[in-house]
Short mmCIF file of C-alpha atoms in Angstrom, two decimals:
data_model
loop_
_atom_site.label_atom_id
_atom_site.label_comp_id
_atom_site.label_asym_id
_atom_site.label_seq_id
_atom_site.Cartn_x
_atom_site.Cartn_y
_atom_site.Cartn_z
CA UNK B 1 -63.56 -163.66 -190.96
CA UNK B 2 -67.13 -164.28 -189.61
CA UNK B 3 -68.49 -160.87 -189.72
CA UNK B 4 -70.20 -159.73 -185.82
CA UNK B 5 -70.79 -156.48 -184.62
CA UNK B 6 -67.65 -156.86 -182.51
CA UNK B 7 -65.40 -157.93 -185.17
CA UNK B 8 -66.85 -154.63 -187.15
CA UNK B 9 -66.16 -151.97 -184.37
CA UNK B 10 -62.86 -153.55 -183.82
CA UNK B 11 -61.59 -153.36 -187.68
CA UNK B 12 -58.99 -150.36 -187.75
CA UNK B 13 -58.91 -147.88 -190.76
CA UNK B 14 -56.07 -148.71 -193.61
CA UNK B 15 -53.50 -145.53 -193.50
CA UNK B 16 -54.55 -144.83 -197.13
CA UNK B 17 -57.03 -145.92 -198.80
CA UNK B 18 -59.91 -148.62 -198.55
CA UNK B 19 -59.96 -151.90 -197.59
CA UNK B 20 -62.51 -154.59 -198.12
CA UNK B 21 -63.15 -156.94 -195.06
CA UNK B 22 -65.35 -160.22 -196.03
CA UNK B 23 -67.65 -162.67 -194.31
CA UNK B 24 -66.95 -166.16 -193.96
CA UNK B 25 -70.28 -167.32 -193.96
CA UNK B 26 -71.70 -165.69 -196.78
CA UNK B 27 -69.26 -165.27 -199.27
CA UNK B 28 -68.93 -161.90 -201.59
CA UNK B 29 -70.53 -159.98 -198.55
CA UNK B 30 -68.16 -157.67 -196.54
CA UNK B 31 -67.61 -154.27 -195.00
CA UNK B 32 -65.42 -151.63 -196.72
CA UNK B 33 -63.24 -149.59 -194.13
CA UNK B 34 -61.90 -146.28 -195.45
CA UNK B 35 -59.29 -144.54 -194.55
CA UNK B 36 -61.49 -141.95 -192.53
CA UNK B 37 -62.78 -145.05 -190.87
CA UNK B 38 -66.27 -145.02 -193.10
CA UNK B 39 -67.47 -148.05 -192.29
CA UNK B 40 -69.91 -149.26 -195.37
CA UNK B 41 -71.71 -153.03 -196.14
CA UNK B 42 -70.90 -154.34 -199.45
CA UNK B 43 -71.77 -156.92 -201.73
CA UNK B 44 -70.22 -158.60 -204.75
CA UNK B 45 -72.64 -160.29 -207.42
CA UNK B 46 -73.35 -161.17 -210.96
CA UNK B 47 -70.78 -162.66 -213.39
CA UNK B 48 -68.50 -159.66 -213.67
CA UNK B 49 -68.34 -159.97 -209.64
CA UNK B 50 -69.45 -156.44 -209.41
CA UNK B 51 -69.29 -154.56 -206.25
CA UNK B 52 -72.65 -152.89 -205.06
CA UNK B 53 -72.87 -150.74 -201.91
CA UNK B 54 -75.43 -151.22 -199.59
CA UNK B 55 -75.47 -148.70 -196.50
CA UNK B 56 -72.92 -147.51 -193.89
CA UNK B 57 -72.39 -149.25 -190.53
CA UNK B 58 -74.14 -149.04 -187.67
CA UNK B 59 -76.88 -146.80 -189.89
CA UNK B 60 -77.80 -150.30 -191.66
CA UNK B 61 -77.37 -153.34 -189.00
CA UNK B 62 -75.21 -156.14 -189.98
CA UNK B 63 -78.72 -158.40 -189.88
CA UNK B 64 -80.48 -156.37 -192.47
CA UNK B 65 -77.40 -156.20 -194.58
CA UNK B 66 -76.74 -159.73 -194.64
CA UNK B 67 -80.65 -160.52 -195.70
CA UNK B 68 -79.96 -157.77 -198.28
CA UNK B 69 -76.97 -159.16 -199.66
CA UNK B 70 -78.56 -162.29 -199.75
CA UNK B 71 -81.78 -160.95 -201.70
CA UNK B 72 -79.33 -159.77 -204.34
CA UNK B 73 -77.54 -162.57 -204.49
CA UNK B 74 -80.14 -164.72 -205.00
CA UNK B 75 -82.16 -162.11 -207.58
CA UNK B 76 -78.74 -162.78 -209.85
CA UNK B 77 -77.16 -166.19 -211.28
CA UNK B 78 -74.84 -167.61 -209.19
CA UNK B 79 -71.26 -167.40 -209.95
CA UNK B 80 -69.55 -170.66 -209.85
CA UNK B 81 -68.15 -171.29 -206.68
CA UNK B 82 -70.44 -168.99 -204.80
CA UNK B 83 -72.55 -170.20 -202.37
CA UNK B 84 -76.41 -170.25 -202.97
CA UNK B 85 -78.55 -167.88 -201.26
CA UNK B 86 -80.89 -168.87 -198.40
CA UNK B 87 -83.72 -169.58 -200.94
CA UNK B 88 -81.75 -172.36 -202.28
CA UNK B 89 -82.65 -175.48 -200.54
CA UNK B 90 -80.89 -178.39 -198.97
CA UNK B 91 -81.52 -181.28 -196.85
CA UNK B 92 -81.81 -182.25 -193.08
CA UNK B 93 -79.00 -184.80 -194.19
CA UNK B 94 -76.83 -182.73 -196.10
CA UNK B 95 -77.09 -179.87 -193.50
CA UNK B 96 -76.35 -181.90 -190.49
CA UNK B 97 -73.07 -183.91 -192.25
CA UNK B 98 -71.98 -180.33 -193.01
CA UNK B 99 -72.10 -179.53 -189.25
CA UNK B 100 -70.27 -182.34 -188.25
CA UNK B 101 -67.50 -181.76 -190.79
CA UNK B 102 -67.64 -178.51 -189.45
CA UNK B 103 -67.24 -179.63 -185.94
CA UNK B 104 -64.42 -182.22 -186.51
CA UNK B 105 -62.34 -179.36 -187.32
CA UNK B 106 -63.82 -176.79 -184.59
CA UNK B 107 -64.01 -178.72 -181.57
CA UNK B 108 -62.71 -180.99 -179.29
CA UNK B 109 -62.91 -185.02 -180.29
CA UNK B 110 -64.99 -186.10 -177.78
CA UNK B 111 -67.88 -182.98 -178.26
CA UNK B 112 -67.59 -183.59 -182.03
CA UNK B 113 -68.30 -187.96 -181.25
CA UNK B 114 -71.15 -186.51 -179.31
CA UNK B 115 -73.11 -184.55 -181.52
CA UNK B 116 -72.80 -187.19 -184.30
CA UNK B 117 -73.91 -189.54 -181.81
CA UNK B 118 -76.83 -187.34 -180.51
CA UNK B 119 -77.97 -185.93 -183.97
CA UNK B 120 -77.72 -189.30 -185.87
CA UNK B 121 -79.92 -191.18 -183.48
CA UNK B 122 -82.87 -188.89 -182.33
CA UNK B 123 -83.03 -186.83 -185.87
CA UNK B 124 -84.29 -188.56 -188.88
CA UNK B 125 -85.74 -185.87 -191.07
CA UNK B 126 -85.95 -187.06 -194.75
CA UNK B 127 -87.05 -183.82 -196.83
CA UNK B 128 -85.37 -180.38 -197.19
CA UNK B 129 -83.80 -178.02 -193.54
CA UNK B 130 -85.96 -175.57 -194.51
CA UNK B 131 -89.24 -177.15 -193.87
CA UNK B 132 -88.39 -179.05 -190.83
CA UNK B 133 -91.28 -177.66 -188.33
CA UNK B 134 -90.91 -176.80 -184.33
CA UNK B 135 -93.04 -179.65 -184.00
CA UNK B 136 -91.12 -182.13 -185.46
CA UNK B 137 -88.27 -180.89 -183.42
CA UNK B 138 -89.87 -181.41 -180.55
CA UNK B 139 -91.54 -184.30 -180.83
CA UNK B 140 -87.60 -185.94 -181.36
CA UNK B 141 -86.84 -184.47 -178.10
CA UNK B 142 -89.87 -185.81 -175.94
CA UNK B 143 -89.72 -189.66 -177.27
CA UNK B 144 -86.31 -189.40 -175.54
CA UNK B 145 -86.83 -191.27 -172.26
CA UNK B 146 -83.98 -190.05 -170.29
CA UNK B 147 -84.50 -186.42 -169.03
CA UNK B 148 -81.07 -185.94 -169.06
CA UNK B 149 -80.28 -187.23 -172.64
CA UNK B 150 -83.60 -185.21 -173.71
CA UNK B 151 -81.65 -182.56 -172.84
CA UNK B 152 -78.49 -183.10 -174.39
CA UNK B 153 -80.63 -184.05 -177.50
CA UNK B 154 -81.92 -180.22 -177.78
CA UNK B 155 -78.52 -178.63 -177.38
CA UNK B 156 -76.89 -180.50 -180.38
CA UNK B 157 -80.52 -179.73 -183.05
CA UNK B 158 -80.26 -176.09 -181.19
CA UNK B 159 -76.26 -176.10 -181.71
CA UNK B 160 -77.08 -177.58 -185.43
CA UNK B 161 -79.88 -174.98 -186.34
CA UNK B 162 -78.19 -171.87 -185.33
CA UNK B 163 -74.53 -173.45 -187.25
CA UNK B 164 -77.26 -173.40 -190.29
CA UNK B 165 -78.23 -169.70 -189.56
CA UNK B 166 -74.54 -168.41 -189.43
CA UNK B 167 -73.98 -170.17 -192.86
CA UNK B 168 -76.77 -168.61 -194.61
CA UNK B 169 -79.09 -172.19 -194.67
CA UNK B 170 -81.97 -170.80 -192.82
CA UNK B 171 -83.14 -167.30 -191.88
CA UNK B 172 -84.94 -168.56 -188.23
CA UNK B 173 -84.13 -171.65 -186.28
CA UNK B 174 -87.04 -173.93 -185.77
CA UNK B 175 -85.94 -174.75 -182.45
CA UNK B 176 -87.82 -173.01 -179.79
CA UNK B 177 -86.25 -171.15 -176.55
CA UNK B 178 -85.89 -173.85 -174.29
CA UNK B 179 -84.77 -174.03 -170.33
CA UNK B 180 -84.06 -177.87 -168.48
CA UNK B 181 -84.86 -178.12 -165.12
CA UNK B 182 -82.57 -181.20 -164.07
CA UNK B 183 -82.44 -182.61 -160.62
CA UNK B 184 -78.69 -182.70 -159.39
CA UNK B 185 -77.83 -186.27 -158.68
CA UNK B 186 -76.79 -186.96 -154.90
CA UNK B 187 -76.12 -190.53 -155.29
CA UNK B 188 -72.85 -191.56 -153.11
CA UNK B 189 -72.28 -195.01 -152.75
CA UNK B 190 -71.69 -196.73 -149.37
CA UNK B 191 -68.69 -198.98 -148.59
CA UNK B 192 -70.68 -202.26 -149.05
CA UNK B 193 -71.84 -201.13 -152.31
CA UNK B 194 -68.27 -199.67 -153.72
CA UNK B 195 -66.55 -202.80 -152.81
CA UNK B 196 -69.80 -204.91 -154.43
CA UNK B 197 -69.14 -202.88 -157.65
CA UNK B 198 -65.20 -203.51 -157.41
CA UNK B 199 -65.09 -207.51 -157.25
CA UNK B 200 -68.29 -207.35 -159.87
CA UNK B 201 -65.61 -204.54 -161.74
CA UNK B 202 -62.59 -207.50 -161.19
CA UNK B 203 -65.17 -210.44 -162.59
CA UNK B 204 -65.84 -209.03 -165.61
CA UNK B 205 -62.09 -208.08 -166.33
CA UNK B 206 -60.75 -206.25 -169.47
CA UNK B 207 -61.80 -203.69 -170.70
CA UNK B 208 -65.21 -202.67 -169.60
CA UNK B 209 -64.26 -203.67 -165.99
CA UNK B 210 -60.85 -202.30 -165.91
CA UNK B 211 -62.78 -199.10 -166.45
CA UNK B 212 -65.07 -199.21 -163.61
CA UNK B 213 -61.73 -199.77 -161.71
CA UNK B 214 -59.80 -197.29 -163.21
CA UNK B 215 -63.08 -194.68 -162.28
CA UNK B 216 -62.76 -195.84 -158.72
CA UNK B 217 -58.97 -195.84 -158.53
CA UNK B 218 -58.74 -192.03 -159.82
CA UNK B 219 -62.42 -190.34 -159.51
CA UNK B 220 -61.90 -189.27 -163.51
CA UNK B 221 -64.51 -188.53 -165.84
CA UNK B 222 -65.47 -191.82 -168.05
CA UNK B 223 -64.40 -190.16 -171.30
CA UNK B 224 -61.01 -189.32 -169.86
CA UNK B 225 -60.45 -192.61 -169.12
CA UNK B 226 -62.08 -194.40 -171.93
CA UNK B 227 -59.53 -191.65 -173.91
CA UNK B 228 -56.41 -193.05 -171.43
CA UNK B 229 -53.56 -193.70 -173.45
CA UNK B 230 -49.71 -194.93 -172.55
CA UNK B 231 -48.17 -191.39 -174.06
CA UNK B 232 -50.26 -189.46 -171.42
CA UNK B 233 -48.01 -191.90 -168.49
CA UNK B 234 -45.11 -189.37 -167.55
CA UNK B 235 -43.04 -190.93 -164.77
CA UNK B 236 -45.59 -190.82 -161.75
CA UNK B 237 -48.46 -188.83 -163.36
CA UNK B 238 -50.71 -189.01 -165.98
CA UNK B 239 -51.17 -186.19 -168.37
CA UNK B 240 -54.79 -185.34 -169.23
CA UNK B 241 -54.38 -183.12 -172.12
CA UNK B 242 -56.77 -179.76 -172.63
CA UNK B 243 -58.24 -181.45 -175.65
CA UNK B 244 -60.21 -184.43 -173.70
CA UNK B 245 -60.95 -182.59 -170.48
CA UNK B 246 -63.98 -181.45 -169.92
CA UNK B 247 -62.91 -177.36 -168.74
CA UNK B 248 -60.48 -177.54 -171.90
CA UNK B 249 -57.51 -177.27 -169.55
CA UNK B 250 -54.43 -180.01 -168.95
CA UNK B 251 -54.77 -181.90 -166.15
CA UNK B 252 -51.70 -183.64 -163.90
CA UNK B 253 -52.75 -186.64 -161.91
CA UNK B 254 -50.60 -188.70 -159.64
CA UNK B 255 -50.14 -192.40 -160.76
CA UNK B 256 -50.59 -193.88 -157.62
CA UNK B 257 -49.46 -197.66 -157.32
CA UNK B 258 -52.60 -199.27 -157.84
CA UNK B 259 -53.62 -197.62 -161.07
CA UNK B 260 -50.20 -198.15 -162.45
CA UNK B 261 -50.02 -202.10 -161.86
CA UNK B 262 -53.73 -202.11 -163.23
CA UNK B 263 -52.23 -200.31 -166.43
CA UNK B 264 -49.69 -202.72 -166.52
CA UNK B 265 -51.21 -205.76 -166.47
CA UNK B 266 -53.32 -204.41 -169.64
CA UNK B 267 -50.91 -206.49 -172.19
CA UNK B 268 -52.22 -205.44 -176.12
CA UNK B 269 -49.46 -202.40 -177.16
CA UNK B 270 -51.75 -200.15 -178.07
CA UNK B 271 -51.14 -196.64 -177.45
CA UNK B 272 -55.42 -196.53 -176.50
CA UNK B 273 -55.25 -198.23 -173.32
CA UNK B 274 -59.40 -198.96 -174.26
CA UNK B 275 -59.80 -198.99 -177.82
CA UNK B 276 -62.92 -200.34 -179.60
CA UNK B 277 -63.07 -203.54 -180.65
CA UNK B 278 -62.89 -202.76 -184.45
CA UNK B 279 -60.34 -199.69 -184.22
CA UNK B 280 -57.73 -199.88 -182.60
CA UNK B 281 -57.55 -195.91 -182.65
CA UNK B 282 -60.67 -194.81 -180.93
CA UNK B 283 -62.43 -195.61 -177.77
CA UNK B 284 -64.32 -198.02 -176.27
CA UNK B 285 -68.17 -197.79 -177.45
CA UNK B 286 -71.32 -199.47 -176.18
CA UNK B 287 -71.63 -198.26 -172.99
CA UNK B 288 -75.47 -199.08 -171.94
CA UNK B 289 -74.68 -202.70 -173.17
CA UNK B 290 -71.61 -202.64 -170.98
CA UNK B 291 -73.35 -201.11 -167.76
CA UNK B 292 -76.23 -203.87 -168.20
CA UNK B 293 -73.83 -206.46 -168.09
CA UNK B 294 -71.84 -204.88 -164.89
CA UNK B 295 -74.90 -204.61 -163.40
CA UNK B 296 -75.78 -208.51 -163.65
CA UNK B 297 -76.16 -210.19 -159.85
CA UNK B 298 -75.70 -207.09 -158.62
CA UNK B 299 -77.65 -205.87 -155.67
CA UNK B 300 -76.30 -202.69 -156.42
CA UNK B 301 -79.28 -200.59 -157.39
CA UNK B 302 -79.89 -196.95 -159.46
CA UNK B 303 -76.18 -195.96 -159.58
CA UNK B 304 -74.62 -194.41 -162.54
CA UNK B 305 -70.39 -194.45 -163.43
CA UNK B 306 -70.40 -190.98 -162.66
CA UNK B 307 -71.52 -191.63 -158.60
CA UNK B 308 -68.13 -193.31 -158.85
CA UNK B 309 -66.63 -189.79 -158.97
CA UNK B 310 -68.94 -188.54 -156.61
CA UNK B 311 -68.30 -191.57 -154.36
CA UNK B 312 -64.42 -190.59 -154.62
CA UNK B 313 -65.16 -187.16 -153.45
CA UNK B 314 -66.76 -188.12 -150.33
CA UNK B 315 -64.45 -190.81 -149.32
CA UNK B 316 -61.37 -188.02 -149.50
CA UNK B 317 -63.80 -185.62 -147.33
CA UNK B 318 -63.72 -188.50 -145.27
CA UNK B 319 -59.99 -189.39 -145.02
CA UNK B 320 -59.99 -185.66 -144.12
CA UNK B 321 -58.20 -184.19 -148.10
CA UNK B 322 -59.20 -180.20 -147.93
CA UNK B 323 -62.01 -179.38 -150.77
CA UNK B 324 -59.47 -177.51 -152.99
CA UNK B 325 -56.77 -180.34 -152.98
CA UNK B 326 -59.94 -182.75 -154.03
CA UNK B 327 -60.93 -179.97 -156.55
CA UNK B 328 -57.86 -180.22 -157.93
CA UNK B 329 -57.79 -183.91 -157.93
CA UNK B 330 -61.37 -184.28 -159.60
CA UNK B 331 -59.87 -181.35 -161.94
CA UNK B 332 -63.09 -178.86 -161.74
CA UNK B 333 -62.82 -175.32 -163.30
CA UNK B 334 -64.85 -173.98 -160.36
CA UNK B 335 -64.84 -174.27 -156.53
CA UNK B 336 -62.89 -173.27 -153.71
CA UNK B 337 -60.54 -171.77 -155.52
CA UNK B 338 -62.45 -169.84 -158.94
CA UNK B 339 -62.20 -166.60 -160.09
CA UNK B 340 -60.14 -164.43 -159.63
CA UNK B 341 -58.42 -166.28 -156.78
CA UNK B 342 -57.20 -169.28 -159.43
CA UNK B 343 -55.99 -166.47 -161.41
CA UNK B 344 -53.65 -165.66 -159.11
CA UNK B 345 -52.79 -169.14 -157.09
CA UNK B 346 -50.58 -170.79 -159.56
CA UNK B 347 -49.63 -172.97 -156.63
CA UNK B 348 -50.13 -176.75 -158.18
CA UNK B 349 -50.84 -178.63 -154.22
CA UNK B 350 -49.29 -181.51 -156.18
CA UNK B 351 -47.63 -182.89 -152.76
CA UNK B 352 -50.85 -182.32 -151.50
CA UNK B 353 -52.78 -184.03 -154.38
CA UNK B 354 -49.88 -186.82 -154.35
CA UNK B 355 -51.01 -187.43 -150.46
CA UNK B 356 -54.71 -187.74 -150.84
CA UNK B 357 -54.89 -190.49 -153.61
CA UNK B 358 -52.27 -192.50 -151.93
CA UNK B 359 -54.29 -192.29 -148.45
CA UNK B 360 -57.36 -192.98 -150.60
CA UNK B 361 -55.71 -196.23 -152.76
CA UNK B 362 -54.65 -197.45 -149.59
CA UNK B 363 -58.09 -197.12 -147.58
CA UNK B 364 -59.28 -198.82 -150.40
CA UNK B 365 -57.53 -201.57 -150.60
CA UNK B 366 -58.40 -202.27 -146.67
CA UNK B 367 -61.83 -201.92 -147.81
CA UNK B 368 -61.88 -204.73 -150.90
CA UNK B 369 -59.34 -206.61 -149.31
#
């Protein structure tokens, strides 16, 4: 396991005996529980994999432990297989393809696409982790031009620097406390400019404008449709699963008429209803290519795909849907109905979702008819 103070106070003394409990992160360090429930830091070094003892918890904190174990550690040769000590040095390259093999097996698909995304384009570092400066952190962060992608930019090198902490790379991250102050987007679009963006959506056809289509049929997240795939259809709904949502939890949407027939008419056999043009297994890239060309002749100004979803929102408040049926709709983990409250309505208001997106399809056909 990856040894925390919780994970310590939480191990349970062996009914005879001791037992030996070791870190993940830094391997041949542990914590010996004894049968009194002794709680005592241990590491294992030299050729003969000896087994020195270093203080008992919480007298010695895990922190200074760890730095101690590694001090051995490194004071000794390694042992084959073991992994070097924080004085052993690596590169920005080799610690960052690390992460992201890391993260492929941690997290969800679309976090994991984002960080390789994020860290392969803004961080180009070509020497060793451990003397990549503050300032050449943030100097990668401010030649970002969007605010918002600046942003996103310092939570994956944060997310990366701390992964190399836990795994014994680096004693301090280089990345310095940090808060965003973002402006919340209000941006709503009005009828003349939603049905401008649907016929532009219709011109452009498969599969970037299908998309646009698919946003304003449903109100979805763009990676949960650019993820859309046939298996997810179940008679009348469509099955988000927890791995591609955004709140990590499955989400049931009705398939209203309009989104099925525009599913239909989609005639490859893919399972990837939007797959990328070179693989036939993952999505649809190139999305500030694709937007520039949607937004060609348009007089459609300063919108982004997500003020389709908040667009969606506010035409349901307007067709008169209660908030939590449209919170339920736009599947958000937080609302009306949070907290305790959703812990204890289980009720799904599928009827009630069912109702509001086939009011909404039809208002807007009348509108782009």
């Amino acid at each position: 396991m990856r040894l925390t103070d919780l994970q310590i106070r939480k191990l349970r003394a062996p009914k005879s005996g001791q037992k030996t409990f070791f870190d993940s992160t830094l391997p041949g360090f542990g914590v010996r529980v004894s049968q009194g429930g002794a709680k005592s830091f241990v590491v294992m070094y030299g050729e003969r994999r000896r087994l020195k003892t270093l203080g008992r918890y919480p007298d010695l904190p895990l922190a200074d432990a760890r730095r101690e174990a590694k001090k051995i550690q490194s004071d000794l040769p390694l042992v084959s297989g073991q992994v070097q000590s924080v004085t052993s040095l690596v590169s920005f390259d080799e610690a960052r393809n690390n992460f992201l093999l890391d993260s492929k097996r941690r997290n969800k698909v679309s976090t994991y696409q984002e960080y390789v995304r994020l860290l392969s384009r803004y961080f180009h570092f070509d020497q060793k982790l451990q003397t990549v400066t503050r300032h050449q952190i943030m100097n990668a962060v401010g030649a970002v031009r969007s605010q918002s992608e600046s942003q996103h930019a310092f939570v994956a090198i944060r997310t990366l620097m701390n992964w190399c902490i836990r795994n014994g790379l680096i004693d301090h991250s280089p990345v310095p406390p940090m808060r965003f102050k973002i402006r919340s987007r209000s941006r709503i679009l009005n009828d003349g400019e939603l049905k401008e963006v649907w016929d532009r959506a219709i011109e452009i056809g498969y599969p970037y404008g299908d998309i646009v289509r698919m946003l304003v049929l449903t109100g979805q997240r763009r990676g949960e449709i650019a993820n859309l795939r046939r298996s997810w259809l179940d008679k009348d709904l469509i099955v988000f699963p927890a791995h591609i949502t955004k709140n990590g939890r499955e989400h049931r949407l009705p398939l209203t008429p309009g989104t099925a027939k525009l599913i239909a008419e989609i005639d490859h056999q893919h399972d990837l209803l939007f797959p990328s043009r070179y693989d036939p297994d993952k999505p649809l890239n190139g999305w500030p290519k694709c937007k520039r060309e949607l937004d060609i002749g348009l007089q459609v100004t300063g919108f982004t795909l997500h003020d389709l979803r908040r667009t969606y929102a506010s035409s349901l408040a307007r067709l008169g849907t209660p908030i939590h049926v449209t919170e339920r709709i736009l599947n958000h983990a937080s609302g009306i109905v949070s907290g305790v409250a959703a812990v204890y309505n289980r009720y799904s208001y599928m009827d009630e979702m069912r109702d509001a997106c086939h009011r909404y399809e039809k208002w807007l056909a009348s509108l782009c008819s």
